[in-house]
Amino acid sequence: YENPALPEDSMDLVFMSNTYHLIDDRPAYLGVIAKALHTGGHLVVIDFEPDCACSDVKEPPEPASRIAKDTAIAEAQAAGFEVAREETFLPNQWFLVLRKK
């Protein structure tokens, strides 16, 4: 939850699903991921919408711990990412494809 322990300049893609809300210091964590990615590499992040009903999800995170998509975007931009695209087909989650600048 504190450090992804990825070697610098070693990845083309990092995928995170339903874990973003568990990270304690997200800006620092994203900074480590940015260093691990090659220039132009991608970070894919999927996590729960703060207001999702999540009735079809077995163990959704508590509403108070969910992170808004706009917060995730701002944190990613501060760490050197830009939004490459956003997918909208998931009913309970946001889905961002971020590119390292």
C-alpha positions as a LaTeX table, in Angstrom:
\begin{tabular}{lrrr}
\hline
Residue & $x$ (\AA) & $y$ (\AA) & $z$ (\AA) \\
\hline
Tyr1 & 0.00 & 0.00 & 0.00 \\
Glu2 & 3.00 & 2.30 & 0.32 \\
Asn3 & 5.33 & 1.50 & $-2.56$ \\
Pro4 & 4.78 & $-0.63$ & $-5.68$ \\
Ala5 & 8.52 & $-1.52$ & $-5.69$ \\
Leu6 & 8.82 & $-1.34$ & $-9.47$ \\
Pro7 & 12.24 & $-0.85$ & $-11.09$ \\
Glu8 & 12.72 & 2.48 & $-12.85$ \\
Asp9 & 12.15 & 2.70 & $-16.62$ \\
Ser10 & 11.10 & $-0.96$ & $-16.83$ \\
Met11 & 7.40 & $-1.06$ & $-17.72$ \\
Asp12 & 5.16 & $-0.27$ & $-20.66$ \\
Leu13 & 1.92 & $-0.76$ & $-18.73$ \\
Val14 & 0.78 & $-0.85$ & $-15.10$ \\
Phe15 & $-2.77$ & $-2.04$ & $-14.36$ \\
Met16 & $-4.61$ & $-1.33$ & $-11.09$ \\
Ser17 & $-8.14$ & $-2.56$ & $-10.46$ \\
Asn18 & $-10.21$ & $-1.83$ & $-7.34$ \\
Thr19 & $-7.13$ & $-0.96$ & $-5.29$ \\
Tyr20 & $-6.62$ & 2.78 & $-5.83$ \\
His21 & $-8.72$ & 3.62 & $-2.77$ \\
Leu22 & $-6.45$ & 1.42 & $-0.60$ \\
Ile23 & $-3.25$ & 3.37 & $-1.28$ \\
Asp24 & $-2.23$ & 5.63 & 1.60 \\
Asp25 & $-0.08$ & 8.24 & $-0.17$ \\
Arg26 & $-1.40$ & 8.13 & $-3.71$ \\
Pro27 & 0.70 & 11.01 & $-5.12$ \\
Ala28 & 3.93 & 9.37 & $-3.96$ \\
Tyr29 & 2.78 & 5.95 & $-5.15$ \\
Leu30 & 1.91 & 7.36 & $-8.58$ \\
Gly31 & 5.30 & 9.04 & $-8.71$ \\
Val32 & 7.01 & 5.66 & $-8.30$ \\
Ile33 & 4.82 & 4.22 & $-11.06$ \\
Ala34 & 5.69 & 7.17 & $-13.31$ \\
Lys35 & 9.39 & 6.46 & $-12.80$ \\
Ala36 & 8.83 & 2.77 & $-13.57$ \\
Leu37 & 7.09 & 3.46 & $-16.87$ \\
His38 & 8.89 & 4.12 & $-20.12$ \\
Thr39 & 8.10 & 7.49 & $-21.71$ \\
Gly40 & 4.66 & 7.13 & $-23.27$ \\
Gly41 & 3.88 & 4.14 & $-21.03$ \\
His42 & 0.38 & 3.69 & $-19.66$ \\
Leu43 & $-1.23$ & 3.35 & $-16.27$ \\
Val44 & $-4.73$ & 1.86 & $-16.25$ \\
Val45 & $-6.78$ & 2.50 & $-13.12$ \\
Ile46 & $-10.23$ & 1.14 & $-12.34$ \\
Asp47 & $-11.99$ & 1.84 & $-9.06$ \\
Phe48 & $-15.44$ & 2.31 & $-7.59$ \\
Glu49 & $-17.56$ & 5.40 & $-8.14$ \\
Pro50 & $-18.19$ & 7.18 & $-4.82$ \\
Asp51 & $-21.95$ & 7.08 & $-5.37$ \\
Cys52 & $-22.35$ & 3.57 & $-6.82$ \\
Ala53 & $-25.07$ & 1.41 & $-5.34$ \\
Cys54 & $-22.80$ & $-1.61$ & $-5.90$ \\
Ser55 & $-25.72$ & $-3.97$ & $-5.31$ \\
Asp56 & $-24.20$ & $-6.52$ & $-7.69$ \\
Val57 & $-20.72$ & $-6.36$ & $-6.12$ \\
Lys58 & $-19.83$ & $-9.01$ & $-3.53$ \\
Glu59 & $-17.67$ & $-6.86$ & $-1.21$ \\
Pro60 & $-17.54$ & $-3.24$ & $-2.35$ \\
Pro61 & $-15.41$ & $-0.74$ & $-0.45$ \\
Glu62 & $-17.13$ & 1.43 & 2.11 \\
Pro63 & $-18.52$ & 4.63 & 0.54 \\
Ala64 & $-16.28$ & 6.80 & 2.74 \\
Ser65 & $-13.13$ & 5.17 & 1.31 \\
Arg66 & $-14.04$ & 5.49 & $-2.37$ \\
Ile67 & $-12.10$ & 8.00 & $-4.47$ \\
Ala68 & $-13.75$ & 10.26 & $-7.03$ \\
Lys69 & $-12.51$ & 9.99 & $-10.59$ \\
Asp70 & $-11.70$ & 13.72 & $-10.68$ \\
Thr71 & $-9.52$ & 13.32 & $-7.59$ \\
Ala72 & $-7.66$ & 10.43 & $-9.24$ \\
Ile73 & $-7.15$ & 12.49 & $-12.40$ \\
Ala74 & $-5.75$ & 15.45 & $-10.43$ \\
Glu75 & $-3.40$ & 13.17 & $-8.49$ \\
Ala76 & $-2.25$ & 11.47 & $-11.69$ \\
Gln77 & $-1.63$ & 14.79 & $-13.44$ \\
Ala78 & 0.45 & 15.97 & $-10.49$ \\
Ala79 & 2.56 & 12.81 & $-10.85$ \\
Gly80 & 3.23 & 13.41 & $-14.56$ \\
Phe81 & 0.34 & 11.63 & $-16.27$ \\
Glu82 & $-2.31$ & 12.78 & $-18.70$ \\
Val83 & $-5.63$ & 11.15 & $-19.50$ \\
Ala84 & $-5.26$ & 9.18 & $-22.73$ \\
Arg85 & $-8.85$ & 7.97 & $-22.64$ \\
Glu86 & $-11.71$ & 7.09 & $-20.35$ \\
Glu87 & $-13.93$ & 4.04 & $-20.70$ \\
Thr88 & $-17.54$ & 4.24 & $-19.56$ \\
Phe89 & $-18.90$ & 0.69 & $-19.93$ \\
Leu90 & $-18.56$ & $-0.29$ & $-16.25$ \\
Pro91 & $-21.74$ & 0.40 & $-14.26$ \\
Asn92 & $-20.12$ & 0.87 & $-10.81$ \\
Gln93 & $-16.58$ & 1.97 & $-11.57$ \\
Trp94 & $-14.57$ & 4.62 & $-13.33$ \\
Phe95 & $-11.92$ & 3.41 & $-15.80$ \\
Leu96 & $-8.98$ & 5.63 & $-16.78$ \\
Val97 & $-6.18$ & 5.01 & $-19.21$ \\
Leu98 & $-3.39$ & 7.41 & $-18.28$ \\
Arg99 & $-0.25$ & 8.11 & $-20.30$ \\
Lys100 & 3.10 & 9.16 & $-18.86$ \\
Lys101 & 4.06 & 12.55 & $-20.28$ \\
\hline
\end{tabular}
